[in-house]
Amino acid sequence: VGGTAAAISVFFITFTLFRGPVTSSYNIVARVLPDFTALAARGEQQRLSAWAGRLGLIGIGTIVLFGASGWVLGPAVVDFLYGGEFRPSSHLAALGAAGVGAALIALFLNQIYIARGETGRMALVWVSSLLMAGLVLAVTSAEPVIRVGTAFLAGEATAMVLLAIVGTVVHWRGRT
């Protein structure tokens, strides 16, 4: 979206590095699916809904914690590992870290939808989140890396919140 080669490099290094917790969590995320699937098979939709609500609340805290950590520590970590020429601003580091926090919790929420066999509903949430990211990218007037970082966070946070809300509310209304 018009960033310089240097800005693109800083963005790429920062977001690739910060993505580590998501990549590292795949094995842990896979371990919750059998339990969620067993709950769904037994018709324990309220327990799955409760998990969706809990994960949503945990997600809000995770976004704040990751964002604050990114703001405070992110630039120094990138500088230490890759050198000063790749050091992001605190703002960019916070956006990347907070977005990763939302993505991490969304991975766990996805498992509830998979266990319920509601992958169509899950896909609709993710398409909605992609549209939100695109909208934010289109209306944000900051420098290019901040625009993209803001859109990333908006998309991931939207997905996490919608996954939690739909996973909780739809089933509490009596749907089984």
Tab-separated table of N, CA, C and O in Angstrom, residues 44-165:
chain	number	residue	atom	x	y	z
A	44	GLU	N	-23.550	-31.763	24.493
A	44	GLU	CA	-23.297	-30.801	25.565
A	44	GLU	C	-22.953	-29.429	24.982
A	44	GLU	O	-21.872	-28.889	25.205
A	45	GLN	N	-23.927	-28.875	24.265
A	45	GLN	CA	-23.715	-27.600	23.586
A	45	GLN	C	-23.507	-26.444	24.563
A	45	GLN	O	-22.752	-25.518	24.272
A	46	GLN	N	-24.171	-26.498	25.713
A	46	GLN	CA	-23.998	-25.416	26.689
A	46	GLN	C	-22.563	-25.377	27.216
A	46	GLN	O	-22.033	-24.291	27.448
A	47	ARG	N	-21.948	-26.530	27.372
A	47	ARG	CA	-20.542	-26.540	27.826
A	47	ARG	C	-19.627	-25.964	26.756
A	47	ARG	O	-18.691	-25.227	27.062
A	48	LEU	N	-19.905	-26.290	25.500
A	48	LEU	CA	-19.115	-25.707	24.414
A	48	LEU	C	-19.346	-24.199	24.338
A	48	LEU	O	-18.400	-23.432	24.109
A	49	SER	N	-20.580	-23.776	24.534
A	49	SER	CA	-20.883	-22.350	24.545
A	49	SER	C	-20.145	-21.649	25.680
A	49	SER	O	-19.625	-20.545	25.513
A	50	ALA	N	-20.103	-22.295	26.829
A	50	ALA	CA	-19.374	-21.723	27.964
A	50	ALA	C	-17.883	-21.592	27.636
A	50	ALA	O	-17.246	-20.589	27.983
A	51	TRP	N	-17.333	-22.590	26.961
A	51	TRP	CA	-15.929	-22.514	26.527
A	51	TRP	C	-15.722	-21.357	25.569
A	51	TRP	O	-14.722	-20.634	25.659
A	52	ALA	N	-16.648	-21.155	24.651
A	52	ALA	CA	-16.532	-20.039	23.708
A	52	ALA	C	-16.527	-18.711	24.465
A	52	ALA	O	-15.717	-17.821	24.170
A	53	GLY	N	-17.404	-18.583	25.439
A	53	GLY	CA	-17.442	-17.360	26.243
A	53	GLY	C	-16.169	-17.145	27.040
A	53	GLY	O	-15.619	-16.039	27.075
A	54	ARG	N	-15.681	-18.202	27.678
A	54	ARG	CA	-14.432	-18.103	28.443
A	54	ARG	C	-13.265	-17.698	27.550
A	54	ARG	O	-12.463	-16.838	27.906
A	55	LEU	N	-13.177	-18.366	26.414
A	55	LEU	CA	-12.079	-18.060	25.500
A	55	LEU	C	-12.164	-16.627	24.988
A	55	LEU	O	-11.145	-15.956	24.819
A	56	GLY	N	-13.379	-16.147	24.755
A	56	GLY	CA	-13.547	-14.753	24.347
A	56	GLY	C	-13.030	-13.784	25.402
A	56	GLY	O	-12.328	-12.820	25.083
A	57	LEU	N	-13.358	-14.049	26.648
A	57	LEU	CA	-12.877	-13.189	27.738
A	57	LEU	C	-11.363	-13.290	27.887
A	57	LEU	O	-10.681	-12.273	28.079
A	58	ILE	N	-10.840	-14.493	27.804
A	58	ILE	CA	-9.389	-14.678	27.851
A	58	ILE	C	-8.745	-13.929	26.687
A	58	ILE	O	-7.675	-13.318	26.827
A	59	GLY	N	-9.409	-13.962	25.540
A	59	GLY	CA	-8.886	-13.296	24.354
A	59	GLY	C	-8.742	-11.798	24.530
A	59	GLY	O	-7.762	-11.203	24.078
A	60	ILE	N	-9.697	-11.175	25.176
A	60	ILE	CA	-9.608	-9.734	25.415
A	60	ILE	C	-8.375	-9.421	26.251
A	60	ILE	O	-7.596	-8.515	25.933
A	61	GLY	N	-8.181	-10.194	27.306
A	61	GLY	CA	-6.988	-10.017	28.125
A	61	GLY	C	-5.707	-10.301	27.362
A	61	GLY	O	-4.695	-9.605	27.531
A	62	THR	N	-5.753	-11.310	26.503
A	62	THR	CA	-4.577	-11.665	25.706
A	62	THR	C	-4.208	-10.546	24.737
A	62	THR	O	-3.031	-10.213	24.582
A	63	ILE	N	-5.201	-9.956	24.095
A	63	ILE	CA	-4.935	-8.842	23.184
A	63	ILE	C	-4.260	-7.694	23.935
A	63	ILE	O	-3.262	-7.135	23.475
A	64	VAL	N	-4.790	-7.357	25.096
A	64	VAL	CA	-4.224	-6.253	25.877
A	64	VAL	C	-2.807	-6.601	26.334
A	64	VAL	O	-1.879	-5.786	26.192
A	65	LEU	N	-2.620	-7.797	26.876
A	65	LEU	CA	-1.302	-8.209	27.365
A	65	LEU	C	-0.276	-8.272	26.238
A	65	LEU	O	0.841	-7.745	26.370
A	66	PHE	N	-0.643	-8.903	25.131
A	66	PHE	CA	0.282	-8.997	23.998
A	66	PHE	C	0.574	-7.611	23.424
A	66	PHE	O	1.717	-7.307	23.072
A	67	GLY	N	-0.451	-6.782	23.295
A	67	GLY	CA	-0.251	-5.435	22.763
A	67	GLY	C	0.692	-4.618	23.638
A	67	GLY	O	1.609	-3.955	23.130
A	68	ALA	N	0.471	-4.656	24.950
A	68	ALA	CA	1.343	-3.919	25.874
A	68	ALA	C	2.769	-4.464	25.838
A	68	ALA	O	3.741	-3.693	25.825
A	69	SER	N	2.892	-5.780	25.791
A	69	SER	CA	4.225	-6.392	25.708
A	69	SER	C	4.923	-6.015	24.409
A	69	SER	O	6.125	-5.743	24.392
A	70	GLY	N	4.154	-6.001	23.312
A	70	GLY	CA	4.719	-5.594	22.033
A	70	GLY	C	5.201	-4.158	22.066
A	70	GLY	O	6.268	-3.838	21.538
A	71	TRP	N	4.416	-3.289	22.690
A	71	TRP	CA	4.781	-1.877	22.787
A	71	TRP	C	6.093	-1.709	23.560
A	71	TRP	O	6.995	-0.997	23.138
A	72	VAL	N	6.181	-2.402	24.703
A	72	VAL	CA	7.324	-2.226	25.594
A	72	VAL	C	8.555	-3.006	25.115
A	72	VAL	O	9.661	-2.469	25.076
A	73	LEU	N	8.360	-4.265	24.754
A	73	LEU	CA	9.493	-5.142	24.456
A	73	LEU	C	9.750	-5.389	22.972
A	73	LEU	O	10.872	-5.735	22.596
A	74	GLY	N	8.718	-5.266	22.156
A	74	GLY	CA	8.820	-5.641	20.755
A	74	GLY	C	9.980	-5.017	19.998
A	74	GLY	O	10.767	-5.728	19.359
A	75	PRO	N	10.132	-3.687	20.039
A	75	PRO	CA	11.231	-3.086	19.288
A	75	PRO	C	12.605	-3.598	19.717
A	75	PRO	O	13.459	-3.880	18.869
A	76	ALA	N	12.798	-3.767	21.006
A	76	ALA	CA	14.095	-4.245	21.494
A	76	ALA	C	14.357	-5.696	21.086
A	76	ALA	O	15.489	-6.058	20.747
A	77	VAL	N	13.326	-6.521	21.099
A	77	VAL	CA	13.487	-7.927	20.700
A	77	VAL	C	13.867	-8.019	19.223
A	77	VAL	O	14.790	-8.752	18.845
A	78	VAL	N	13.168	-7.278	18.381
A	78	VAL	CA	13.482	-7.284	16.953
A	78	VAL	C	14.892	-6.751	16.731
A	78	VAL	O	15.681	-7.325	15.965
A	79	ASP	N	15.240	-5.671	17.404
A	79	ASP	CA	16.577	-5.073	17.296
A	79	ASP	C	17.640	-6.085	17.699
A	79	ASP	O	18.651	-6.271	17.004
A	80	PHE	N	17.430	-6.766	18.808
A	80	PHE	CA	18.395	-7.748	19.304
A	80	PHE	C	18.577	-8.904	18.322
A	80	PHE	O	19.692	-9.338	18.062
A	81	LEU	N	17.478	-9.420	17.781
A	81	LEU	CA	17.550	-10.600	16.914
A	81	LEU	C	17.950	-10.285	15.473
A	81	LEU	O	18.595	-11.098	14.815
A	82	TYR	N	17.546	-9.113	14.971
A	82	TYR	CA	17.750	-8.817	13.549
A	82	TYR	C	18.577	-7.568	13.272
A	82	TYR	O	18.937	-7.320	12.124
A	83	GLY	N	18.822	-6.763	14.277
A	83	GLY	CA	19.600	-5.547	14.080
A	83	GLY	C	18.727	-4.311	14.042
A	83	GLY	O	17.524	-4.381	13.774
A	84	GLY	N	19.363	-3.186	14.294
A	84	GLY	CA	18.666	-1.911	14.393
A	84	GLY	C	17.936	-1.486	13.143
A	84	GLY	O	16.921	-0.779	13.216
A	85	GLU	N	18.409	-1.914	11.977
A	85	GLU	CA	17.732	-1.499	10.742
A	85	GLU	C	16.353	-2.118	10.589
A	85	GLU	O	15.558	-1.681	9.758
A	86	PHE	N	16.053	-3.149	11.395
A	86	PHE	CA	14.739	-3.793	11.348
A	86	PHE	C	13.872	-3.440	12.556
A	86	PHE	O	12.781	-3.972	12.706
A	87	ARG	N	14.354	-2.552	13.406
A	87	ARG	CA	13.617	-2.177	14.622
A	87	ARG	C	12.312	-1.472	14.261
A	87	ARG	O	12.312	-0.426	13.635
A	88	PRO	N	11.170	-2.038	14.700
A	88	PRO	CA	9.880	-1.385	14.433
A	88	PRO	C	9.612	-0.300	15.467
A	88	PRO	O	10.233	-0.265	16.535
A	89	SER	N	8.660	0.542	15.167
A	89	SER	CA	8.181	1.494	16.178
A	89	SER	C	7.424	0.702	17.237
A	89	SER	O	6.954	-0.423	16.992
A	90	SER	N	7.271	1.292	18.395
A	90	SER	CA	6.473	0.648	19.449
A	90	SER	C	5.036	0.449	18.979
A	90	SER	O	4.415	-0.569	19.297
A	91	HIS	N	4.532	1.393	18.208
A	91	HIS	CA	3.164	1.317	17.697
A	91	HIS	C	2.987	0.095	16.795
A	91	HIS	O	2.047	-0.694	16.973
A	92	LEU	N	3.896	-0.087	15.842
A	92	LEU	CA	3.808	-1.234	14.940
A	92	LEU	C	3.966	-2.546	15.704
A	92	LEU	O	3.226	-3.509	15.469
A	93	ALA	N	4.905	-2.590	16.636
A	93	ALA	CA	5.122	-3.807	17.422
A	93	ALA	C	3.880	-4.150	18.245
A	93	ALA	O	3.499	-5.323	18.349
A	94	ALA	N	3.231	-3.144	18.808
A	94	ALA	CA	2.011	-3.388	19.593
A	94	ALA	C	0.890	-3.916	18.715
A	94	ALA	O	0.172	-4.845	19.115
A	95	LEU	N	0.731	-3.344	17.520
A	95	LEU	CA	-0.311	-3.821	16.605
A	95	LEU	C	-0.075	-5.284	16.232
A	95	LEU	O	-1.007	-6.097	16.242
A	96	GLY	N	1.159	-5.609	15.893
A	96	GLY	CA	1.484	-6.988	15.514
A	96	GLY	C	1.276	-7.959	16.654
A	96	GLY	O	0.661	-9.021	16.477
A	97	ALA	N	1.761	-7.608	17.833
A	97	ALA	CA	1.638	-8.504	18.980
A	97	ALA	C	0.179	-8.681	19.402
A	97	ALA	O	-0.261	-9.799	19.694
A	98	ALA	N	-0.579	-7.601	19.425
A	98	ALA	CA	-1.999	-7.697	19.797
A	98	ALA	C	-2.768	-8.542	18.788
A	98	ALA	O	-3.611	-9.366	19.168
A	99	GLY	N	-2.478	-8.363	17.507
A	99	GLY	CA	-3.125	-9.174	16.471
A	99	GLY	C	-2.806	-10.638	16.610
A	99	GLY	O	-3.675	-11.504	16.434
A	100	VAL	N	-1.575	-10.938	16.967
A	100	VAL	CA	-1.179	-12.328	17.186
A	100	VAL	C	-1.910	-12.898	18.408
A	100	VAL	O	-2.327	-14.054	18.405
A	101	GLY	N	-2.078	-12.090	19.452
A	101	GLY	CA	-2.848	-12.545	20.614
A	101	GLY	C	-4.269	-12.926	20.233
A	101	GLY	O	-4.787	-13.965	20.656
A	102	ALA	N	-4.903	-12.105	19.403
A	102	ALA	CA	-6.257	-12.412	18.936
A	102	ALA	C	-6.260	-13.671	18.074
A	102	ALA	O	-7.147	-14.523	18.207
A	103	ALA	N	-5.277	-13.802	17.214
A	103	ALA	CA	-5.188	-14.977	16.326
A	103	ALA	C	-5.009	-16.257	17.131
A	103	ALA	O	-5.589	-17.301	16.798
A	104	LEU	N	-4.222	-16.180	18.187
A	104	LEU	CA	-3.968	-17.348	19.026
A	104	LEU	C	-5.268	-17.854	19.663
A	104	LEU	O	-5.577	-19.054	19.605
A	105	ILE	N	-6.039	-16.961	20.220
A	105	ILE	CA	-7.302	-17.367	20.845
A	105	ILE	C	-8.304	-17.815	19.783
A	105	ILE	O	-9.067	-18.771	19.987
A	106	ALA	N	-8.300	-17.169	18.628
A	106	ALA	CA	-9.206	-17.569	17.543
A	106	ALA	C	-8.928	-19.003	17.097
A	106	ALA	O	-9.864	-19.731	16.744
A	107	LEU	N	-7.672	-19.430	17.134
A	107	LEU	CA	-7.357	-20.819	16.790
A	107	LEU	C	-8.089	-21.790	17.714
A	107	LEU	O	-8.626	-22.807	17.264
A	108	PHE	N	-8.118	-21.482	18.996
A	108	PHE	CA	-8.819	-22.341	19.951
A	108	PHE	C	-10.332	-22.279	19.723
A	108	PHE	O	-11.011	-23.301	19.781
A	109	LEU	N	-10.850	-21.085	19.452
A	109	LEU	CA	-12.285	-20.949	19.176
A	109	LEU	C	-12.687	-21.710	17.917
A	109	LEU	O	-13.772	-22.290	17.862
A	110	ASN	N	-11.824	-21.721	16.919
A	110	ASN	CA	-12.107	-22.475	15.691
A	110	ASN	C	-12.404	-23.942	16.006
A	110	ASN	O	-13.242	-24.566	15.346
A	111	GLN	N	-11.739	-24.484	16.999
A	111	GLN	CA	-11.908	-25.900	17.333
A	111	GLN	C	-13.332	-26.204	17.795
A	111	GLN	O	-13.839	-27.304	17.580
A	112	ILE	N	-13.983	-25.247	18.423
A	112	ILE	CA	-15.377	-25.443	18.844
A	112	ILE	C	-16.269	-25.604	17.619
A	112	ILE	O	-17.126	-26.481	17.561
A	113	TYR	N	-16.049	-24.776	16.621
A	113	TYR	CA	-16.842	-24.856	15.389
A	113	TYR	C	-16.576	-26.157	14.636
A	113	TYR	O	-17.493	-26.773	14.093
A	114	ILE	N	-15.331	-26.565	14.613
A	114	ILE	CA	-14.988	-27.828	13.952
A	114	ILE	C	-15.653	-28.984	14.687
A	114	ILE	O	-16.242	-29.870	14.068
A	115	ALA	N	-15.592	-28.971	16.016
A	115	ALA	CA	-16.209	-30.035	16.807
A	115	ALA	C	-17.716	-30.096	16.583
A	115	ALA	O	-18.301	-31.178	16.540
A	116	ARG	N	-18.338	-28.962	16.416
A	116	ARG	CA	-19.779	-28.896	16.195
A	116	ARG	C	-20.169	-29.166	14.740
A	116	ARG	O	-21.344	-29.255	14.429
A	117	GLY	N	-19.191	-29.243	13.875
A	117	GLY	CA	-19.491	-29.414	12.456
A	117	GLY	C	-20.045	-28.141	11.839
A	117	GLY	O	-20.828	-28.194	10.887
A	118	GLU	N	-19.660	-27.000	12.380
A	118	GLU	CA	-20.167	-25.709	11.920
A	118	GLU	C	-19.088	-24.927	11.165
A	118	GLU	O	-18.892	-23.729	11.381
A	119	THR	N	-18.426	-25.605	10.252
A	119	THR	CA	-17.345	-24.941	9.524
A	119	THR	C	-17.878	-23.851	8.588
A	119	THR	O	-17.167	-22.882	8.307
A	120	GLY	N	-19.095	-23.977	8.119
A	120	GLY	CA	-19.698	-22.924	7.301
A	120	GLY	C	-19.870	-21.644	8.101
A	120	GLY	O	-19.576	-20.547	7.622
A	121	ARG	N	-20.354	-21.775	9.327
A	121	ARG	CA	-20.518	-20.612	10.210
A	121	ARG	C	-19.142	-20.013	10.530
A	121	ARG	O	-18.970	-18.796	10.546
A	122	MET	N	-18.160	-20.876	10.768
A	122	MET	CA	-16.809	-20.407	11.048
A	122	MET	C	-16.260	-19.630	9.847
A	122	MET	O	-15.669	-18.561	10.006
A	123	ALA	N	-16.469	-20.150	8.656
A	123	ALA	CA	-15.984	-19.479	7.446
A	123	ALA	C	-16.654	-18.121	7.280
A	123	ALA	O	-16.003	-17.144	6.882
A	124	LEU	N	-17.932	-18.034	7.590
A	124	LEU	CA	-18.643	-16.760	7.491
A	124	LEU	C	-18.032	-15.721	8.439
A	124	LEU	O	-17.864	-14.553	8.072
A	125	VAL	N	-17.680	-16.152	9.639
A	125	VAL	CA	-17.028	-15.245	10.586
A	125	VAL	C	-15.699	-14.760	10.008
A	125	VAL	O	-15.390	-13.563	10.054
A	126	TRP	N	-14.926	-15.673	9.446
A	126	TRP	CA	-13.616	-15.279	8.914
A	126	TRP	C	-13.745	-14.386	7.690
A	126	TRP	O	-12.954	-13.448	7.512
A	127	VAL	N	-14.732	-14.607	6.848
A	127	VAL	CA	-14.948	-13.725	5.699
A	127	VAL	C	-15.349	-12.334	6.201
A	127	VAL	O	-14.871	-11.310	5.702
A	128	SER	N	-16.206	-12.280	7.200
A	128	SER	CA	-16.593	-11.001	7.797
A	128	SER	C	-15.373	-10.271	8.357
A	128	SER	O	-15.234	-9.047	8.214
A	129	SER	N	-14.492	-11.019	8.955
A	129	SER	CA	-13.285	-10.435	9.543
A	129	SER	C	-12.336	-9.923	8.464
A	129	SER	O	-11.693	-8.876	8.632
A	130	LEU	N	-12.263	-10.644	7.375
A	130	LEU	CA	-11.451	-10.190	6.247
A	130	LEU	C	-12.017	-8.885	5.678
A	130	LEU	O	-11.269	-7.951	5.357
A	131	LEU	N	-13.330	-8.813	5.576
A	131	LEU	CA	-13.967	-7.576	5.114
A	131	LEU	C	-13.671	-6.414	6.069
A	131	LEU	O	-13.421	-5.286	5.630
A	132	MET	N	-13.684	-6.687	7.366
A	132	MET	CA	-13.358	-5.652	8.347
A	132	MET	C	-11.914	-5.175	8.156
A	132	MET	O	-11.643	-3.967	8.166
A	133	ALA	N	-11.003	-6.109	7.972
A	133	ALA	CA	-9.603	-5.732	7.751
A	133	ALA	C	-9.470	-4.872	6.496
A	133	ALA	O	-8.755	-3.858	6.498
A	134	GLY	N	-10.160	-5.248	5.444
A	134	GLY	CA	-10.122	-4.466	4.207
A	134	GLY	C	-10.694	-3.078	4.389
A	134	GLY	O	-10.154	-2.091	3.868
A	135	LEU	N	-11.790	-2.986	5.128
A	135	LEU	CA	-12.405	-1.689	5.398
A	135	LEU	C	-11.454	-0.800	6.189
A	135	LEU	O	-11.260	0.375	5.857
A	136	VAL	N	-10.843	-1.356	7.218
A	136	VAL	CA	-9.906	-0.580	8.038
A	136	VAL	C	-8.720	-0.133	7.185
A	136	VAL	O	-8.270	1.013	7.283
A	137	LEU	N	-8.214	-1.015	6.354
A	137	LEU	CA	-7.109	-0.654	5.473
A	137	LEU	C	-7.510	0.500	4.553
A	137	LEU	O	-6.736	1.436	4.331
A	138	ALA	N	-8.737	0.452	4.052
A	138	ALA	CA	-9.206	1.473	3.119
A	138	ALA	C	-9.427	2.837	3.772
A	138	ALA	O	-9.197	3.862	3.142
A	139	VAL	N	-9.869	2.863	5.015
A	139	VAL	CA	-10.218	4.144	5.642
A	139	VAL	C	-9.131	4.725	6.538
A	139	VAL	O	-9.231	5.874	6.958
A	140	THR	N	-8.106	3.944	6.840
A	140	THR	CA	-7.035	4.426	7.711
A	140	THR	C	-6.049	5.241	6.884
A	140	THR	O	-5.658	4.838	5.790
A	141	SER	N	-5.643	6.374	7.416
A	141	SER	CA	-4.774	7.264	6.653
A	141	SER	C	-3.358	7.357	7.225
A	141	SER	O	-2.625	8.267	6.887
A	142	ALA	N	-2.973	6.443	8.057
A	142	ALA	CA	-1.633	6.462	8.651
A	142	ALA	C	-0.591	6.014	7.631
A	142	ALA	O	-0.924	5.650	6.501
A	143	GLU	N	0.657	6.028	8.041
A	143	GLU	CA	1.721	5.535	7.165
A	143	GLU	C	1.433	4.064	6.824
A	143	GLU	O	0.721	3.379	7.561
A	144	PRO	N	1.942	3.577	5.698
A	144	PRO	CA	1.572	2.245	5.199
A	144	PRO	C	1.711	1.089	6.202
A	144	PRO	O	0.788	0.283	6.321
A	145	VAL	N	2.824	0.998	6.934
A	145	VAL	CA	2.972	-0.151	7.844
A	145	VAL	C	1.974	-0.083	8.995
A	145	VAL	O	1.473	-1.113	9.438
A	146	ILE	N	1.658	1.106	9.446
A	146	ILE	CA	0.659	1.252	10.514
A	146	ILE	C	-0.724	0.935	9.962
A	146	ILE	O	-1.545	0.296	10.640
A	147	ARG	N	-1.023	1.344	8.738
A	147	ARG	CA	-2.307	1.005	8.112
A	147	ARG	C	-2.495	-0.499	8.046
A	147	ARG	O	-3.546	-1.029	8.421
A	148	VAL	N	-1.473	-1.203	7.563
A	148	VAL	CA	-1.575	-2.660	7.414
A	148	VAL	C	-1.613	-3.328	8.787
A	148	VAL	O	-2.390	-4.260	9.011
A	149	GLY	N	-0.802	-2.844	9.722
A	149	GLY	CA	-0.828	-3.402	11.077
A	149	GLY	C	-2.168	-3.205	11.756
A	149	GLY	O	-2.682	-4.107	12.428
A	150	THR	N	-2.773	-2.047	11.561
A	150	THR	CA	-4.089	-1.767	12.132
A	150	THR	C	-5.151	-2.665	11.497
A	150	THR	O	-6.021	-3.209	12.196
A	151	ALA	N	-5.058	-2.841	10.194
A	151	ALA	CA	-6.011	-3.729	9.503
A	151	ALA	C	-5.846	-5.170	9.977
A	151	ALA	O	-6.843	-5.884	10.176
A	152	PHE	N	-4.602	-5.605	10.177
A	152	PHE	CA	-4.343	-6.953	10.686
A	152	PHE	C	-4.987	-7.143	12.055
A	152	PHE	O	-5.720	-8.109	12.287
A	153	LEU	N	-4.738	-6.209	12.950
A	153	LEU	CA	-5.326	-6.305	14.287
A	153	LEU	C	-6.851	-6.264	14.214
A	153	LEU	O	-7.528	-7.061	14.875
A	154	ALA	N	-7.403	-5.376	13.408
A	154	ALA	CA	-8.862	-5.278	13.287
A	154	ALA	C	-9.463	-6.587	12.783
A	154	ALA	O	-10.484	-7.052	13.306
A	155	GLY	N	-8.842	-7.185	11.784
A	155	GLY	CA	-9.353	-8.450	11.250
A	155	GLY	C	-9.273	-9.579	12.260
A	155	GLY	O	-10.244	-10.325	12.459
A	156	GLU	N	-8.135	-9.717	12.903
A	156	GLU	CA	-7.957	-10.800	13.885
A	156	GLU	C	-8.852	-10.604	15.101
A	156	GLU	O	-9.454	-11.559	15.598
A	157	ALA	N	-8.948	-9.380	15.597
A	157	ALA	CA	-9.804	-9.122	16.762
A	157	ALA	C	-11.280	-9.327	16.419
A	157	ALA	O	-12.035	-9.881	17.229
A	158	THR	N	-11.676	-8.919	15.229
A	158	THR	CA	-13.055	-9.143	14.797
A	158	THR	C	-13.360	-10.632	14.740
A	158	THR	O	-14.415	-11.073	15.224
A	159	ALA	N	-12.451	-11.400	14.173
A	159	ALA	CA	-12.660	-12.851	14.108
A	159	ALA	C	-12.788	-13.442	15.501
A	159	ALA	O	-13.716	-14.215	15.779
A	160	MET	N	-11.873	-13.076	16.384
A	160	MET	CA	-11.909	-13.636	17.732
A	160	MET	C	-13.211	-13.288	18.448
A	160	MET	O	-13.869	-14.158	19.024
A	161	VAL	N	-13.610	-12.031	18.371
A	161	VAL	CA	-14.836	-11.601	19.061
A	161	VAL	C	-16.063	-12.273	18.447
A	161	VAL	O	-16.930	-12.784	19.171
A	162	LEU	N	-16.160	-12.285	17.123
A	162	LEU	CA	-17.316	-12.918	16.491
A	162	LEU	C	-17.359	-14.424	16.750
A	162	LEU	O	-18.437	-14.976	16.996
A	163	LEU	N	-16.210	-15.082	16.701
A	163	LEU	CA	-16.184	-16.520	17.007
A	163	LEU	C	-16.690	-16.781	18.418
A	163	LEU	O	-17.459	-17.717	18.656
A	164	ALA	N	-16.282	-15.934	19.358
A	164	ALA	CA	-16.726	-16.104	20.748
A	164	ALA	C	-18.216	-15.804	20.888
A	164	ALA	O	-18.954	-16.581	21.509
A	165	ILE	N	-18.669	-14.715	20.310
A	165	ILE	CA	-20.073	-14.327	20.451
A	165	ILE	C	-20.998	-15.336	19.767
A	165	ILE	O	-21.954	-15.824	20.369
